[in-house]
PDB file of C-alpha atoms in Angstrom:
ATOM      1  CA  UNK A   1     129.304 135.883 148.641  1.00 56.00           C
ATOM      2  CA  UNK A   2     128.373 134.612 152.325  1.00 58.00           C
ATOM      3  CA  UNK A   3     125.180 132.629 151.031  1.00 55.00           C
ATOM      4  CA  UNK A   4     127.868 131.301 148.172  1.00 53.00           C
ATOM      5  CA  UNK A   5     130.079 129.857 151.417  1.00 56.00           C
ATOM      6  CA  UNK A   6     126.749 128.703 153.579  1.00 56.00           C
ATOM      7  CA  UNK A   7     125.586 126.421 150.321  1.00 56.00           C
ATOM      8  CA  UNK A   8     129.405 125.162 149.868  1.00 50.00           C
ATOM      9  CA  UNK A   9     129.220 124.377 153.707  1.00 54.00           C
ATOM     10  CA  UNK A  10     125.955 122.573 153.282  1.00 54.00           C
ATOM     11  CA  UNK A  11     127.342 120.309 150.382  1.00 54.00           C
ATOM     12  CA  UNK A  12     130.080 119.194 152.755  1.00 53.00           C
ATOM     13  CA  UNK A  13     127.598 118.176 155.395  1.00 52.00           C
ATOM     14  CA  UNK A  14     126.208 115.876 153.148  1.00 49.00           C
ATOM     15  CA  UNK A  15     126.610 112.643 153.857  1.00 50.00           C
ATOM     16  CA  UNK A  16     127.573 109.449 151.871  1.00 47.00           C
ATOM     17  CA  UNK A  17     124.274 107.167 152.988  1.00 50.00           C
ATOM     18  CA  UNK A  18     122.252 110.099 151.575  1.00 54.00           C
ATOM     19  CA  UNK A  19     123.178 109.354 148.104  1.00 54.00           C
ATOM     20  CA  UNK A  20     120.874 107.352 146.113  1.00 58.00           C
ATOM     21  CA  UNK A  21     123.724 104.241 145.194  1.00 61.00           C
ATOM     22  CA  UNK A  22     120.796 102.070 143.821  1.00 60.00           C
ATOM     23  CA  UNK A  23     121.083 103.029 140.065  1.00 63.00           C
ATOM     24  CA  UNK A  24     125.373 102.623 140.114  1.00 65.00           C
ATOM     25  CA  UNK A  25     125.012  99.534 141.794  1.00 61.00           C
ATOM     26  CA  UNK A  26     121.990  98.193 139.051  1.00 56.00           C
ATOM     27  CA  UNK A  27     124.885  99.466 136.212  1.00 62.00           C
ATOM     28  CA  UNK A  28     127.703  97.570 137.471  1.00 63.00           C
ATOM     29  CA  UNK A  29     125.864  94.338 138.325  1.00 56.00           C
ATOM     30  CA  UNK A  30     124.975  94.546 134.609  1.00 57.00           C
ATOM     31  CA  UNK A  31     128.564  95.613 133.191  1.00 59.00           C
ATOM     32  CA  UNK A  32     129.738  92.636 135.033  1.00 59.00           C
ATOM     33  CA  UNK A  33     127.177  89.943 133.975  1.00 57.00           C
ATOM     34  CA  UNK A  34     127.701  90.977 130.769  1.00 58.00           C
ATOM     35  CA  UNK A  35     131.945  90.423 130.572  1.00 57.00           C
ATOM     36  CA  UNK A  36     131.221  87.161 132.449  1.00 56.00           C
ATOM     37  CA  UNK A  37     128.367  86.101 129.770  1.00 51.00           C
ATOM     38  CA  UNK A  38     131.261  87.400 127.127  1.00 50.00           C
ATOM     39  CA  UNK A  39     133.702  85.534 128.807  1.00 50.00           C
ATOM     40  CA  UNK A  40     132.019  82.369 129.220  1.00 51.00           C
ATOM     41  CA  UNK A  41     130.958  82.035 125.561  1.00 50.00           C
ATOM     42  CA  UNK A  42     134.255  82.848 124.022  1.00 55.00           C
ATOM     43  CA  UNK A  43     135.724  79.804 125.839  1.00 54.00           C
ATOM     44  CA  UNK A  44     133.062  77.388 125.400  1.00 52.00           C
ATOM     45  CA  UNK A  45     133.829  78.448 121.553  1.00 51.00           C
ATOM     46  CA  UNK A  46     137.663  78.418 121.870  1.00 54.00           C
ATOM     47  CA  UNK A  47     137.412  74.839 123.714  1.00 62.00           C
ATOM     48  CA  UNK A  48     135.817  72.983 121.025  1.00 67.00           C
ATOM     49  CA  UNK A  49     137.739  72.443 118.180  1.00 75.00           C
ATOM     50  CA  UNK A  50     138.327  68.131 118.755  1.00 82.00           C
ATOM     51  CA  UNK A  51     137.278  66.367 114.883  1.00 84.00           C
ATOM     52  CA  UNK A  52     136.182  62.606 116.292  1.00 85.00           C
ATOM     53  CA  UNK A  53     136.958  60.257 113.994  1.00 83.00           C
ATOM     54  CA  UNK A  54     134.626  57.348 114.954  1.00 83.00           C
ATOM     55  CA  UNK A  55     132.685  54.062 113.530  1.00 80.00           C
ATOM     56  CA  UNK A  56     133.185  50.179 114.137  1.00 79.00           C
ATOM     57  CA  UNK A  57     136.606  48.047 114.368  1.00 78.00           C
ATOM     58  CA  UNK A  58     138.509  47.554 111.656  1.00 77.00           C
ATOM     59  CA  UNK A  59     136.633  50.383 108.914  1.00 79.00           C
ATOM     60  CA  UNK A  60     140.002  52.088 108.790  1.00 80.00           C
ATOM     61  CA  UNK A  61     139.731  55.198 111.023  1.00 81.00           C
ATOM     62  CA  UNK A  62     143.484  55.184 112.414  1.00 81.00           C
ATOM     63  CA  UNK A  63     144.758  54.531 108.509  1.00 82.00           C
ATOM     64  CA  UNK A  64     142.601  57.719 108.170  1.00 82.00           C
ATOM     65  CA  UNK A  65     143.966  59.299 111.187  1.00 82.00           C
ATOM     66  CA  UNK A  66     147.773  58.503 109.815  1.00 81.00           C
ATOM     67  CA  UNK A  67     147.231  59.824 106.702  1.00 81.00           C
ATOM     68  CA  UNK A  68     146.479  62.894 107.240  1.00 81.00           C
ATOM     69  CA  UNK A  69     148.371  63.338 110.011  1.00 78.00           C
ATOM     70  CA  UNK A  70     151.644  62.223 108.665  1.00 76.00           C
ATOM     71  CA  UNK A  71     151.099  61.404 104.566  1.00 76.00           C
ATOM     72  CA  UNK A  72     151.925  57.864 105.644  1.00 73.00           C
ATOM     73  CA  UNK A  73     150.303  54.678 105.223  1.00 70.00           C
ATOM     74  CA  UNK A  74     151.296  52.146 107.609  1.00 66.00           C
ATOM     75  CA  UNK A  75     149.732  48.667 108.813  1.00 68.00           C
ATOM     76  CA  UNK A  76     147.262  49.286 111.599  1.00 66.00           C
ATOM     77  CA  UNK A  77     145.898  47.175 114.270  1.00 66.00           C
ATOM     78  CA  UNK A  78     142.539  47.612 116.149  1.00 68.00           C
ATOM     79  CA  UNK A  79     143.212  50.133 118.583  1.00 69.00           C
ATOM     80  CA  UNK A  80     142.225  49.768 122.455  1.00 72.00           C
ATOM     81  CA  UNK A  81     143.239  53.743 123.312  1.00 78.00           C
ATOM     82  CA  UNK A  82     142.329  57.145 121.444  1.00 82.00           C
ATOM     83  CA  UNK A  83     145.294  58.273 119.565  1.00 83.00           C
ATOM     84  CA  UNK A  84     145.711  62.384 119.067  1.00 85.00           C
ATOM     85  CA  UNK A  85     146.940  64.597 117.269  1.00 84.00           C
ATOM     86  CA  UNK A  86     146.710  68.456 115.814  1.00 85.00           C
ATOM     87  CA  UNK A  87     145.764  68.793 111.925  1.00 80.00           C
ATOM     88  CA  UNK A  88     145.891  71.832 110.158  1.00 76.00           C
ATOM     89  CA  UNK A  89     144.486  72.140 106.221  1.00 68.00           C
ATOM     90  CA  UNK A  90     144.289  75.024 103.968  1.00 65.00           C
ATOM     91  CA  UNK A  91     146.068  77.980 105.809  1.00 63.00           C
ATOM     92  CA  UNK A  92     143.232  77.366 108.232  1.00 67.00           C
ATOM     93  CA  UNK A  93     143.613  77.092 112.156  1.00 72.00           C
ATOM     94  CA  UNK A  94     144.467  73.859 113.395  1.00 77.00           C
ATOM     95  CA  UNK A  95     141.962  71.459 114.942  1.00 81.00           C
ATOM     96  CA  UNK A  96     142.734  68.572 116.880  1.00 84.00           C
ATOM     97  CA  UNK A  97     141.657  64.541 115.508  1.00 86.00           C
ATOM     98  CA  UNK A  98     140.757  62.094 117.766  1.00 86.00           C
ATOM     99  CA  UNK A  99     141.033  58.285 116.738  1.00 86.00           C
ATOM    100  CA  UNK A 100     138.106  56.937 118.959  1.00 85.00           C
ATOM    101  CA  UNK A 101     138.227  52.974 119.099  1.00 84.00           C
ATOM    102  CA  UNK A 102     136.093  51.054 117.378  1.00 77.00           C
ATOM    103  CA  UNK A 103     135.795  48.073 120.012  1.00 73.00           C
ATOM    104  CA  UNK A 104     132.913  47.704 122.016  1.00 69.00           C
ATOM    105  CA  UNK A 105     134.217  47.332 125.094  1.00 75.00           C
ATOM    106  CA  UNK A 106     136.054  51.266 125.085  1.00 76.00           C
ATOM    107  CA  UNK A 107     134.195  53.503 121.879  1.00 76.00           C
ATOM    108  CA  UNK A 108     131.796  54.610 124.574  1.00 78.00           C
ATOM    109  CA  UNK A 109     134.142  55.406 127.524  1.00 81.00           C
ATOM    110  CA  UNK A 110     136.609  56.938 124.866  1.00 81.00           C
ATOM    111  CA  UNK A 111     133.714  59.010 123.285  1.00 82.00           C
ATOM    112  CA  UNK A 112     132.683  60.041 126.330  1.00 83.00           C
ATOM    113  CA  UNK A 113     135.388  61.619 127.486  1.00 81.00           C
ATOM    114  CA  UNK A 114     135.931  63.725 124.150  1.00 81.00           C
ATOM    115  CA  UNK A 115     132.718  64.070 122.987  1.00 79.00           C
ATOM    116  CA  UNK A 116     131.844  67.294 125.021  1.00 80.00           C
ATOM    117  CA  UNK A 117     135.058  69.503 123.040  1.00 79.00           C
ATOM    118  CA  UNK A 118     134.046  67.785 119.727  1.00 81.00           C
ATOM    119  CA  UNK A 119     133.256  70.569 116.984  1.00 81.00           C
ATOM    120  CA  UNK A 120     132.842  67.565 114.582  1.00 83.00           C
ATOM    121  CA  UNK A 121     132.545  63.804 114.253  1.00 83.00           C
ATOM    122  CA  UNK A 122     133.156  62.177 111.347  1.00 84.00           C
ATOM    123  CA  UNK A 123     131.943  58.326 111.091  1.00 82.00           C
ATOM    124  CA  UNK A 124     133.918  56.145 109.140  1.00 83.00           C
ATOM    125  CA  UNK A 125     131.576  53.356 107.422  1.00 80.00           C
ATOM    126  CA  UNK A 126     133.440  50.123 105.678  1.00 79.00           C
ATOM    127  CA  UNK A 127     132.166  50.068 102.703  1.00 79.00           C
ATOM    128  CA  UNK A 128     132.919  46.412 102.129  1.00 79.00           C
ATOM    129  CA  UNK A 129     131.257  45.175 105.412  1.00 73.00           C
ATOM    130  CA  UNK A 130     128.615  47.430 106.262  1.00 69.00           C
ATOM    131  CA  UNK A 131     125.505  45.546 105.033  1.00 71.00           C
ATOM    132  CA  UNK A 132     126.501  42.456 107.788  1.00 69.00           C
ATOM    133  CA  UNK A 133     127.201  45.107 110.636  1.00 66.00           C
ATOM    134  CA  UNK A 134     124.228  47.445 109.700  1.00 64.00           C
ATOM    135  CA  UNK A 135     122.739  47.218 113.103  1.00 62.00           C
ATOM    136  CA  UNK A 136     125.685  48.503 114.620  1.00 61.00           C
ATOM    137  CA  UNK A 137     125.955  51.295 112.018  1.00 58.00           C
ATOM    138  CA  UNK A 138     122.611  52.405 112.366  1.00 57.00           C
ATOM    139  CA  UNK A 139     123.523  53.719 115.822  1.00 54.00           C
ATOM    140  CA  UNK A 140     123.349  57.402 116.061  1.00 52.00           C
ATOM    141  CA  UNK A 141     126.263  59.595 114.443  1.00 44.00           C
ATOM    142  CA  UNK A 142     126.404  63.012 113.646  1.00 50.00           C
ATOM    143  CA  UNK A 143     127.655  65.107 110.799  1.00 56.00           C
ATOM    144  CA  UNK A 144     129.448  62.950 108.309  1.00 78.00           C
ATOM    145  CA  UNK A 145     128.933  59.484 107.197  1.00 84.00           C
ATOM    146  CA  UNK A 146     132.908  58.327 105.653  1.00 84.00           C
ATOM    147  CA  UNK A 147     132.107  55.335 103.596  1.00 87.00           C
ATOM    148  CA  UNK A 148     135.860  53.985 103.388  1.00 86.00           C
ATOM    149  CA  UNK A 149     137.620  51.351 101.410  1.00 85.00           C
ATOM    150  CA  UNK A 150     136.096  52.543  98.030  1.00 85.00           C
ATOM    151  CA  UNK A 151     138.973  51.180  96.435  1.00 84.00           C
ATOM    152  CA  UNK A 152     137.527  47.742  96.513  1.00 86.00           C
ATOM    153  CA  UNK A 153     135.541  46.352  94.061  1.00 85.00           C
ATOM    154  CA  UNK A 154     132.629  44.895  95.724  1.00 88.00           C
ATOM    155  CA  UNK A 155     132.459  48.293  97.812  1.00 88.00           C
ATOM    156  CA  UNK A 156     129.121  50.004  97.938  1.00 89.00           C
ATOM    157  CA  UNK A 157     128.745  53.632  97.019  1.00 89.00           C
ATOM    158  CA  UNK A 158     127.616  56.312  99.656  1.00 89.00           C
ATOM    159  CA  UNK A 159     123.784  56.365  98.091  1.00 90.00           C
ATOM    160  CA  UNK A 160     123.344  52.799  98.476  1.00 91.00           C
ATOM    161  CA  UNK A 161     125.070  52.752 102.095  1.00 92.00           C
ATOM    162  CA  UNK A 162     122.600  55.805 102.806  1.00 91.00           C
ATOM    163  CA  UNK A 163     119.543  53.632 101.792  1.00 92.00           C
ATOM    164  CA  UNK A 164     120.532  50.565 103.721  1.00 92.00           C
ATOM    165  CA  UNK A 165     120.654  53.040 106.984  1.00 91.00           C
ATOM    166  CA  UNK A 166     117.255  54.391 105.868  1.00 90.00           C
ATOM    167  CA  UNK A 167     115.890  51.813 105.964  1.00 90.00           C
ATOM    168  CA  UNK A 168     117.192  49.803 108.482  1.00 90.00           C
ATOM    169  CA  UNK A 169     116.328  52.968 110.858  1.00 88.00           C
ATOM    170  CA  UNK A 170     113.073  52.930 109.799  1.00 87.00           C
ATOM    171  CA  UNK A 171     112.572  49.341 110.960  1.00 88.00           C
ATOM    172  CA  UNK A 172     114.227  50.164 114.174  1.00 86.00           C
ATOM    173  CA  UNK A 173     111.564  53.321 114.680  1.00 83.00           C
ATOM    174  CA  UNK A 174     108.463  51.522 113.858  1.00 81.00           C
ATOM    175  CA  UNK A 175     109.880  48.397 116.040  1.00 82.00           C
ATOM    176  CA  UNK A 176     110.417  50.537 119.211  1.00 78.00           C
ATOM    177  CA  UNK A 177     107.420  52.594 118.414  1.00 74.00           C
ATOM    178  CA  UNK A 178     105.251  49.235 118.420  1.00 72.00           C
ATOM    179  CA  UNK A 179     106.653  48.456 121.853  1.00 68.00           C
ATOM    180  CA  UNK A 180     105.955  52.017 123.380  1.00 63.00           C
ATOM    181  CA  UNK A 181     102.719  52.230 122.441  1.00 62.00           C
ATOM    182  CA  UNK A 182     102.148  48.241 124.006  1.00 59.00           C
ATOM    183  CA  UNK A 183     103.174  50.112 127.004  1.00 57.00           C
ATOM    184  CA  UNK A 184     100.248  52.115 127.488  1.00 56.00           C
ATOM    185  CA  UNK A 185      98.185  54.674 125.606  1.00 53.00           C
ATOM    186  CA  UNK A 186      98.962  58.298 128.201  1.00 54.00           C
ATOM    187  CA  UNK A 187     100.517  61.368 126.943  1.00 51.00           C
ATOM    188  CA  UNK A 188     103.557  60.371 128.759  1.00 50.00           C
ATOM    189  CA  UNK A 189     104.353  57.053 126.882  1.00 52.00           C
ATOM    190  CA  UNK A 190     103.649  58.865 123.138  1.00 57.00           C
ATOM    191  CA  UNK A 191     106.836  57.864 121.819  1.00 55.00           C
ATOM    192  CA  UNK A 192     108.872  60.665 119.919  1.00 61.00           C
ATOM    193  CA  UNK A 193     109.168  59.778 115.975  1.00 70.00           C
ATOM    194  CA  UNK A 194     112.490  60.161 114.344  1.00 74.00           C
ATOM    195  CA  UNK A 195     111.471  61.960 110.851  1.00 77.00           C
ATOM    196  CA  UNK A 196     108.508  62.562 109.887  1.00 81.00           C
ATOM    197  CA  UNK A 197     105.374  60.302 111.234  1.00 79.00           C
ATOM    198  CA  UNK A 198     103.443  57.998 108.474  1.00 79.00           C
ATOM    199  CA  UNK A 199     106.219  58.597 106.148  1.00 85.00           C
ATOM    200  CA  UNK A 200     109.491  55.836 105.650  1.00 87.00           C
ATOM    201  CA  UNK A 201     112.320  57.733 107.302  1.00 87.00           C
ATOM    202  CA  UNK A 202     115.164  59.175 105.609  1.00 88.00           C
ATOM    203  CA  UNK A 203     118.124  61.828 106.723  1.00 86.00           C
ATOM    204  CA  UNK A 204     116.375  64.784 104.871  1.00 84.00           C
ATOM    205  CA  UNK A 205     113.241  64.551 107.025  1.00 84.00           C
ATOM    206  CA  UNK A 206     115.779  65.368 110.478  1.00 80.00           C
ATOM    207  CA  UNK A 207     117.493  68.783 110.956  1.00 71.00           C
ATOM    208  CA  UNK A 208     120.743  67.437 111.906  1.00 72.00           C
ATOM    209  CA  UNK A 209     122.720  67.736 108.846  1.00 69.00           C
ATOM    210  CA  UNK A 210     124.593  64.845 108.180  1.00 81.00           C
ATOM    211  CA  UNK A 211     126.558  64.438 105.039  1.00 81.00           C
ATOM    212  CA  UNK A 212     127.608  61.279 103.404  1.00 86.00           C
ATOM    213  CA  UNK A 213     130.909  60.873 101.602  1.00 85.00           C
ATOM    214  CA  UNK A 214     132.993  58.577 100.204  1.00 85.00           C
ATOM    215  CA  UNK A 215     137.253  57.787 100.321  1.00 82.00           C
ATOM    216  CA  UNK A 216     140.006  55.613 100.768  1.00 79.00           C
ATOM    217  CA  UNK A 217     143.270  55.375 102.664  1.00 66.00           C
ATOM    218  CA  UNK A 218     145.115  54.853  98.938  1.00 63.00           C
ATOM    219  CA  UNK A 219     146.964  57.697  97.497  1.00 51.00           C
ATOM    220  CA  UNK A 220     146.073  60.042  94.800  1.00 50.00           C
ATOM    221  CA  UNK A 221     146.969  58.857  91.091  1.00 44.00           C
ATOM    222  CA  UNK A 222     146.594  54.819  91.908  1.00 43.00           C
ATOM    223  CA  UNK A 223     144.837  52.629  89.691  1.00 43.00           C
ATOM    224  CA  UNK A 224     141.430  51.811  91.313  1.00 43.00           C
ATOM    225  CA  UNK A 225     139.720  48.747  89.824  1.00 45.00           C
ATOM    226  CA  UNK A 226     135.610  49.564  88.775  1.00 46.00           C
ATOM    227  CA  UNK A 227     133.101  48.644  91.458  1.00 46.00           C
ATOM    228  CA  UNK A 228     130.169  47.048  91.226  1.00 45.00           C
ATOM    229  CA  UNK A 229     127.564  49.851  91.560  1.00 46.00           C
ATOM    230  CA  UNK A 230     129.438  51.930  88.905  1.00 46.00           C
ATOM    231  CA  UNK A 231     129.744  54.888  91.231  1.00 47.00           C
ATOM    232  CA  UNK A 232     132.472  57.878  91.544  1.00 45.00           C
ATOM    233  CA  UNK A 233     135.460  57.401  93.836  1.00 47.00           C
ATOM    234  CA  UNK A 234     136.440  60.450  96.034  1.00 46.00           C
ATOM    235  CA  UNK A 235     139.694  60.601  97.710  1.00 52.00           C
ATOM    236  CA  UNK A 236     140.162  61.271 101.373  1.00 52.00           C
ATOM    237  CA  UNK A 237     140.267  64.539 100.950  1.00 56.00           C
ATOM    238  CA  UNK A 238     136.789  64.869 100.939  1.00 57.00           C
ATOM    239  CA  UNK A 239     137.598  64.958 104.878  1.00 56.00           C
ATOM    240  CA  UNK A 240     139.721  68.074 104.423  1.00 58.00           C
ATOM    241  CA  UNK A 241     136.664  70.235 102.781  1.00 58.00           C
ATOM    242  CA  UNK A 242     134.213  69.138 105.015  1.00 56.00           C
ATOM    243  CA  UNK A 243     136.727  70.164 107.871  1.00 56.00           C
ATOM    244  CA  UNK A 244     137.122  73.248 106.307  1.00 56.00           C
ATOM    245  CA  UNK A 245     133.276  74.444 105.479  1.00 56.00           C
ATOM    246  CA  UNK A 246     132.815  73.641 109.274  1.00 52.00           C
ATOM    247  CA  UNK A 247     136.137  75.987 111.175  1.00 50.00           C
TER     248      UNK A 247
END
């Protein structure tokens, strides 16, 4: 009983900078990196959930942006701010569209500002006009092509606006790849090929998905006249799937 007491008194004696705190501290530096990394990615998820609805003046992105919005389809003007709003489709959560001007002088500031919380931009394309503002066009976009105003009859379908961007970035590549390589011949100046080297470009040779649909600010059940190419019309609701497949 008396060495029982001598070994309890010994225990007390002990003191705290004896004990080996290395291990507890390793553990809770790693618990707490851990909740932080947790943390951090849940919001960077949560915070993006902006659709940018963008593309050159006048291809009908705020008649777009109304329609969906509100079911209406009102006269529009060229817009010189952003207009926003929340959108929900399907039972699905809501996501918030962004009307990004088309002018030159603000698309870029206005992108800029929303183009770190977009989850998806959708480029509207007129489908009338785009062979005379190709150049323009053929600027990069991401995720979905909206070739707009299909109600028209000398509107071109989404294949044929697909080929004219082919191939009008494919005569962009090999013209900037011409000047690079006048440049000079080092490892540095290589320029980086868009596609797939020796071969004409086209959107299946990049990994970026980008989808290319077609619509029109008219209503369901109107009378649309037959266009030129003979091609399908799809409805604006196109927009609503491709929303959809991406939440």
């Amino acid at each position: 009983m008396d060495k029982l007491n001598e070994n309890v008194r010994e225990k007390k004696h002990i003191k705290l900078g004896e004990i080996d705190s290395g291990p507890i501290l390793v553990a809770l530096l790693l618990g707490f990196i851990a909740v932080a990394i947790f943390v951090i990615l849940r919001r960077r998820s949560a915070g993006r959930r902006d659709f940018l609805l963008t593309g050159l003046c006048e291809s009908g992105k705020s008649a777009i942006f109304m329609q969906l919005l509100h079911g209406k389809l009102p006269e529009t003007f060229t817009s010189i701010k952003e207009n926003v709003g929340d959108y929900q489709a399907g039972g699905h959560s809501s996501v918030r569209l962004v009307d990004i001007p088309g002018h030159y002088r603000v698309r870029d500031k206005c992108f800029d500002l929303y183009k770190h919380k977009a989850k998806g931009i959708v480029f509207v394309v007129d489908s009338v006009t785009v062979q005379k503002d190709i150049r323009d066009v053929a600027d990069p976009c991401s995720v979905l092509v909206l070739c707009n105003k299909q109600d028209q009859t000398t509107a071109k379908s989404a294949q044929v606006i697909k080929s004219l961007l082919e191939k009008e970035l494919h005569t962009v590549r090999d013209t900037r790849s011409r000047k690079l390589q006048s440049v000079g011949d080092d490892d540095v100046n290589k320029p980086v090929t868009l596609g797939k080297p020796g071969r004409d470009f086209e959107f299946a040779h990049i990994s970026q998905n980008i989808q290319f649909v077609e619509s029109s600010r008219q209503g369901e059940g109107t009378e649309y006249p037959d266009r030129l190419d003979g091609s399908p019309y799809v409805n604006t609701r196109e927009i609503e799937r491709v929303g959809t497949e991406t939440t």
